[in-house]
Short mmCIF file of C-alpha atoms in Angstrom, two decimals:
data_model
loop_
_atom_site.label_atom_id
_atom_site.label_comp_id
_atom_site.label_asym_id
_atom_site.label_seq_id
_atom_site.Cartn_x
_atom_site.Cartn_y
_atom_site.Cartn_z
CA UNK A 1389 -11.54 -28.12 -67.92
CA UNK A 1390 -13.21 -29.80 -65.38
CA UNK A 1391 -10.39 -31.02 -63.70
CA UNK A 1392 -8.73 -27.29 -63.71
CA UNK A 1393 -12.14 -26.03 -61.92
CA UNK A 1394 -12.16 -28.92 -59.47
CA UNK A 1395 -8.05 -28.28 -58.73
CA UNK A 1396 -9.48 -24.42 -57.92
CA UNK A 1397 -12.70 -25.72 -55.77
CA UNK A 1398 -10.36 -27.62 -53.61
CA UNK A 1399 -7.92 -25.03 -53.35
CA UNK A 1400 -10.25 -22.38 -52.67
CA UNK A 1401 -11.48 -24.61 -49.57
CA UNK A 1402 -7.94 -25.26 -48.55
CA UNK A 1403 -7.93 -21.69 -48.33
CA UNK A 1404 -10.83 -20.81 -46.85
CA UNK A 1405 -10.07 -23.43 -44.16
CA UNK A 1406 -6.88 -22.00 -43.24
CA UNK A 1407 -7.75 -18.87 -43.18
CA UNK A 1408 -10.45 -20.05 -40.55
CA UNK A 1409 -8.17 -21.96 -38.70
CA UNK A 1410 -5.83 -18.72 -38.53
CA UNK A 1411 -8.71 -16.56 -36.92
CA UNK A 1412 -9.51 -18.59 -34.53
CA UNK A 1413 -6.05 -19.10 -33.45
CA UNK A 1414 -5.38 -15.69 -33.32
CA UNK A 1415 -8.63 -14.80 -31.90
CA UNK A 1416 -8.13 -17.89 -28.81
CA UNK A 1417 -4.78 -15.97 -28.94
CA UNK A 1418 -5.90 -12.14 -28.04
CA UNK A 1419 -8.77 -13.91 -25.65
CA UNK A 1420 -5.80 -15.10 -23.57
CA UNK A 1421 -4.02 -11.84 -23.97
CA UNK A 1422 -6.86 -9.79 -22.63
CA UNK A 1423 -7.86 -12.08 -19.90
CA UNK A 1424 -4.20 -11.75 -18.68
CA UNK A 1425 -4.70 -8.00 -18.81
CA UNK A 1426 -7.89 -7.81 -16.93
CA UNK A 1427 -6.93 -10.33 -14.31
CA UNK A 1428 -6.89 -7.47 -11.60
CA UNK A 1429 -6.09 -3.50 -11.52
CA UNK A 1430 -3.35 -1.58 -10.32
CA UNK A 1431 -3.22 -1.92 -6.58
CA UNK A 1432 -5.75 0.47 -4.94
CA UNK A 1433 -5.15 2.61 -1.44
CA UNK A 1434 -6.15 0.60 1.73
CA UNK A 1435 -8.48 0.72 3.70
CA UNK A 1436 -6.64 3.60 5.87
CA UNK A 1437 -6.63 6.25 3.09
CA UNK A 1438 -9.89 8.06 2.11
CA UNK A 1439 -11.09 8.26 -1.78
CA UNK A 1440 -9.46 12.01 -1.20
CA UNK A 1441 -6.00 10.31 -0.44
CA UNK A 1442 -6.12 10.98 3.12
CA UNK A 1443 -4.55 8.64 5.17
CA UNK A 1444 -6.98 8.03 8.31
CA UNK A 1445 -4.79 5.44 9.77
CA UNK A 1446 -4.82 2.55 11.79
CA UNK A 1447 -6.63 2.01 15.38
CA UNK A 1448 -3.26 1.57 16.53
CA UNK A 1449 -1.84 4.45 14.90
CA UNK A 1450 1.04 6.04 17.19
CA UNK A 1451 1.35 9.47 16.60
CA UNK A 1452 4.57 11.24 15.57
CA UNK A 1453 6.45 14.32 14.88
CA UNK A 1454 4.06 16.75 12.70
CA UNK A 1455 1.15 15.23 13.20
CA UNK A 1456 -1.69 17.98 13.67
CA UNK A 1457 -4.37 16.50 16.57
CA UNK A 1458 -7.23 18.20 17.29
CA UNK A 1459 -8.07 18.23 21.06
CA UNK A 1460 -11.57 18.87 22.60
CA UNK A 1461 -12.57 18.79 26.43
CA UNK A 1462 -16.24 18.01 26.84
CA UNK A 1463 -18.43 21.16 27.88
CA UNK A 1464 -15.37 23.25 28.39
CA UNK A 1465 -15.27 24.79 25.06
CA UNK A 1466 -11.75 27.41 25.64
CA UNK A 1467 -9.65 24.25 26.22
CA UNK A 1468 -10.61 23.07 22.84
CA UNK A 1469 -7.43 23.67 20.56
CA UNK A 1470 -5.64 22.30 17.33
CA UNK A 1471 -1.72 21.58 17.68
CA UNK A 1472 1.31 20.46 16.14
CA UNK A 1473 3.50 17.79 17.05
CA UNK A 1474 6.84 19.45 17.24
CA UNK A 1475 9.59 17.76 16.08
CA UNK A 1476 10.06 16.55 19.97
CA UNK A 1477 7.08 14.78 20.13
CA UNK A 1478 5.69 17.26 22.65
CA UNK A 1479 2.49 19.64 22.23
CA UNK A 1480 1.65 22.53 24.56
CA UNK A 1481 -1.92 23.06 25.72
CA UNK A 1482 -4.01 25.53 28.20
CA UNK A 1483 -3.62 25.13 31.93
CA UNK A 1484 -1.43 22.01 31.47
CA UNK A 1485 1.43 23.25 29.45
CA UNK A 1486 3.93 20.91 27.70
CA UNK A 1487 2.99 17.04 27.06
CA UNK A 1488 4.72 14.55 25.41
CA UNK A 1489 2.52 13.24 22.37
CA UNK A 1490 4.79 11.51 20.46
CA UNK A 1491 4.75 7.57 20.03
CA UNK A 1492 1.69 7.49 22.02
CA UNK A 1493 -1.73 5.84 20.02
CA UNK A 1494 -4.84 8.66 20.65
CA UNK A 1495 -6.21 6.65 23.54
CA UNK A 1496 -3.29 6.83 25.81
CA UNK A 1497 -2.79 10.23 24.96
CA UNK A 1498 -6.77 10.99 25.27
CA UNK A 1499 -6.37 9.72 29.37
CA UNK A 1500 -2.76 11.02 29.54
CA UNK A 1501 -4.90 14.24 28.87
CA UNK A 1502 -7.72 13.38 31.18
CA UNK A 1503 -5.35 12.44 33.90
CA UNK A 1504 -3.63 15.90 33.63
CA UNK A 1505 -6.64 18.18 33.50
CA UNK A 1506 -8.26 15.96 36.54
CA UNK A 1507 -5.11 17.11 38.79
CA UNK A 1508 -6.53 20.55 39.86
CA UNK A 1509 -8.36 21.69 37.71
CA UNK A 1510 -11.51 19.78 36.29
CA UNK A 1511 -13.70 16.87 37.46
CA UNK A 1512 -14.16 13.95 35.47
CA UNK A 1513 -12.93 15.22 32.38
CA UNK A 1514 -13.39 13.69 28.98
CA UNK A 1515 -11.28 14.25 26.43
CA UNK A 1516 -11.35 13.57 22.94
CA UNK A 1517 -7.84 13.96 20.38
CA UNK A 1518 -8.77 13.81 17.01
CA UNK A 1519 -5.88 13.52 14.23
CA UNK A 1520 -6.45 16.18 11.89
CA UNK A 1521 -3.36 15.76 9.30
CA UNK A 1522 -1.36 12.60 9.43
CA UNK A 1523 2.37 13.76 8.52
CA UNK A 1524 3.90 11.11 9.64
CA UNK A 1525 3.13 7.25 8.29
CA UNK A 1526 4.96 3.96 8.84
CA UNK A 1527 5.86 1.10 6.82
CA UNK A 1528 7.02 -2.15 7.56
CA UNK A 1529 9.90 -3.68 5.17
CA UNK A 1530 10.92 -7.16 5.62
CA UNK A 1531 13.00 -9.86 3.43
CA UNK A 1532 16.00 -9.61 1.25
CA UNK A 1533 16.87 -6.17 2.47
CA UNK A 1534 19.69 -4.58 4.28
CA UNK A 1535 18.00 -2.74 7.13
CA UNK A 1536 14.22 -4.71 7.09
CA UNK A 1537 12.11 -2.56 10.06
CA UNK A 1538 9.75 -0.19 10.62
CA UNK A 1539 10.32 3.39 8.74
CA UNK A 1540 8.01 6.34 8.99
CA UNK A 1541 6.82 8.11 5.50
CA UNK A 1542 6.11 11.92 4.88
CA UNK A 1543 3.98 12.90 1.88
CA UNK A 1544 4.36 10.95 -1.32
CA UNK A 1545 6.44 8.28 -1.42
CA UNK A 1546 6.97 5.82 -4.47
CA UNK A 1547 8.03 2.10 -4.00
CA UNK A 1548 11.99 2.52 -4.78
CA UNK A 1549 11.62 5.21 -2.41
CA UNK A 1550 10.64 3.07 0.20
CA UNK A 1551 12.95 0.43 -0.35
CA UNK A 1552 15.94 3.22 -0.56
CA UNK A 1553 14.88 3.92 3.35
CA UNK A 1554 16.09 0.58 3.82
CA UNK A 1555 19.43 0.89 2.99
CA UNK A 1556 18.20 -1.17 -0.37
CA UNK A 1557 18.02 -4.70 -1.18
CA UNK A 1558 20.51 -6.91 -0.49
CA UNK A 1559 22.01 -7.64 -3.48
CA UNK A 1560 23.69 -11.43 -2.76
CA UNK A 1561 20.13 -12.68 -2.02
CA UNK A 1562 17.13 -10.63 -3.31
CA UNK A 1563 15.29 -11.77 -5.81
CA UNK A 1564 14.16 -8.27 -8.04
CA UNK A 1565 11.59 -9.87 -9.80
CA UNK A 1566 9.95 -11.00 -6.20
CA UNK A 1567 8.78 -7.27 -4.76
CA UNK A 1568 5.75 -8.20 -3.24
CA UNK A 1569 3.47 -5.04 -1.83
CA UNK A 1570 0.66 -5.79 0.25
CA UNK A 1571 -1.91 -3.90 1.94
CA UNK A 1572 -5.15 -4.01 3.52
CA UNK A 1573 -8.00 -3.08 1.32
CA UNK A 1574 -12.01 -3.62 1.94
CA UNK A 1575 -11.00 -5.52 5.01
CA UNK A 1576 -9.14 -8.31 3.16
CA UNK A 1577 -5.20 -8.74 2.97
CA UNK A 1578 -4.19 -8.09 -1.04
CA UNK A 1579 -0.61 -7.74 -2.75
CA UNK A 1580 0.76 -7.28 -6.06
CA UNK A 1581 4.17 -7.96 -7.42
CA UNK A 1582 6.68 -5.78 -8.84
CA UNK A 1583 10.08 -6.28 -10.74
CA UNK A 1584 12.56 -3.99 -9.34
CA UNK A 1585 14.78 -4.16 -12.45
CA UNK A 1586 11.61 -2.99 -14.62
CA UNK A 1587 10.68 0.15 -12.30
CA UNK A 1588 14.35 0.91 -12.15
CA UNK A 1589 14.03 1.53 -15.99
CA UNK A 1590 11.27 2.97 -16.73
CA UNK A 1591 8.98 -0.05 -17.65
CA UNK A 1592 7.35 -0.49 -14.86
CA UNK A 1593 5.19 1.82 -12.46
CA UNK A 1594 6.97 2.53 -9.67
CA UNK A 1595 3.79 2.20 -7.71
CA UNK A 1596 2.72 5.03 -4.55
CA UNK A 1597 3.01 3.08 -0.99
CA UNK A 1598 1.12 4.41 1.34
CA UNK A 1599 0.94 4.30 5.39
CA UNK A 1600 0.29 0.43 6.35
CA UNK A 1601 1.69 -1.13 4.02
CA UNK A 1602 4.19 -3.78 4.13
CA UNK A 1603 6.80 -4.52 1.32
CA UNK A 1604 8.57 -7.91 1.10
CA UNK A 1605 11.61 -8.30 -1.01
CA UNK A 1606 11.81 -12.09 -1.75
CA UNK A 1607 14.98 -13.97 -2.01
CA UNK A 1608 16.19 -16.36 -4.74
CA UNK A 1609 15.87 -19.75 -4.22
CA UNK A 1610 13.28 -19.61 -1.52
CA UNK A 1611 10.12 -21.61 -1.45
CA UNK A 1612 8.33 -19.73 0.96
CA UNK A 1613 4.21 -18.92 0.98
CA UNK A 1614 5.11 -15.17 -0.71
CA UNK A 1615 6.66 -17.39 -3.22
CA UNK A 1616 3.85 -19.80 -4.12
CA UNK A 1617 1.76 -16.14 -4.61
CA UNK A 1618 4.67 -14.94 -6.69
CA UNK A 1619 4.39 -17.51 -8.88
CA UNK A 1620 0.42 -17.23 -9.29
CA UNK A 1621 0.25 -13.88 -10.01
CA UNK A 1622 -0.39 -14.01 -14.15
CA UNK A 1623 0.61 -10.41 -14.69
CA UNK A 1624 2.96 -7.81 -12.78
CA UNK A 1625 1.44 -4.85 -10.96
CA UNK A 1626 -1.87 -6.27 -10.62
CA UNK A 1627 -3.80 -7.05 -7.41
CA UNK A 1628 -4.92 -10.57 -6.27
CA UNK A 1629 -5.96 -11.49 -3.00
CA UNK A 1630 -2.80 -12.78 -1.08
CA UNK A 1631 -3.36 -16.55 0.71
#
């Protein structure tokens, strides 16, 4: 009888011992899981877009077609006016008439303006533009793509979206699980990478890009410094910071 009860004692500890050893696997298991999962968030706006969404743009922001400025002339408060871009490029203000706008940043337009006004009709005047609603934004595209450049964006626009303004990816080369999207946010360069073949199906956010930002489409095979990050990035979608 003795022997039967010691048989049970040490198979009750066998037990016990596993079942020990299984928590703590699967425990070490779901730590590694969640700190995986919490390594960063989705990509946040940069620093160009307000918490409202509003993009504020760059310094060097060149403004285009449907862009709405606001123009003021200092102590002369009937040449103060708000205007469209049309889709020339040209606005049409008091005394001066018809000026192109278009492709110009605000300060060359703001002593484009100046220069205008000062031919006649004021002296010394100072003249502020002011860009009330940004309609158009550019991104740059670079990489395994078939048209990389520069492309201007209008409202919403989704990463596959941006790409398609590209002519696409170029399929001989690009690498779809390499989409890198970076952007400038609290001052500091940060990316995350996306898997083309995922967001194509539905099982992966096909993530808002906003003006700014620049999209690289890696391609196989290469070893380049977007590759190193590619590689370090734990989890897809995320942020890190990039370099």
């Amino acid at each position: 009888m003795r022997n039967v009860l010691s048989i049970l004692l040490v198979f009750m500890l066998l037990l016990l011992s596993a079942c020990a050893s299984t928590g703590t696997s699967s425990g070490q298991s779901h730590s590694s899981i969640v700190s995986n999962e919490v390594v960063g968030n989705k990509l946040p706006p940069p620093d160009t877009t307000s918490a409202s969404g509003a993009y504020e743009g760059a310094s060097d922001y060149r403004i285009g077609a449907q862009d709405l400025l606001e123009i003021s002339v200092f102590g002369v408060q009937d040449l103060d006016k708000e205007v469209r871009v049309n889709s020339n490029g040209q606005i049409s203000l008091p005394l001066i008439g018809g000026v192109m706008a278009g492709g110009r940043t605000i300060p060359e337009l703001e002593q484009d303006l100046a220069g205008k006004y000062a031919s006649g009709f004021l002296q010394n005047p100072q003249v502020s533009v002011f860009v009330k609603e940004y309609a158009s934004q550019r991104i740059t595209l670079e990489g395994a793509i078939v048209k990389p450049g520069i492309y201007p964006i209008t409202g919403k626009t989704t990463l596959l979206q941006a790409i398609a303004l590209s002519g696409g990816v170029d399929d001989k080369i690009a690498d779809l699980g390499g989409i890198v999207l970076m952007r400038q946010i609290d001052g500091k360069r940060m990316a995350a990478v996306y898997d083309l073949r995922a967001v194509r199906r539905g099982k992966m956010e096909d993530p808002q890009v906003y003006g700014d930002d620049i999209i690289v489409v890696e391609a196989s095979g290469s070893k380049s410094a977007y590759r190193r990050f590619i590689e370090t990035m734990p989890v897809l979608g995320v942020f890190g910071w990039l370099f």
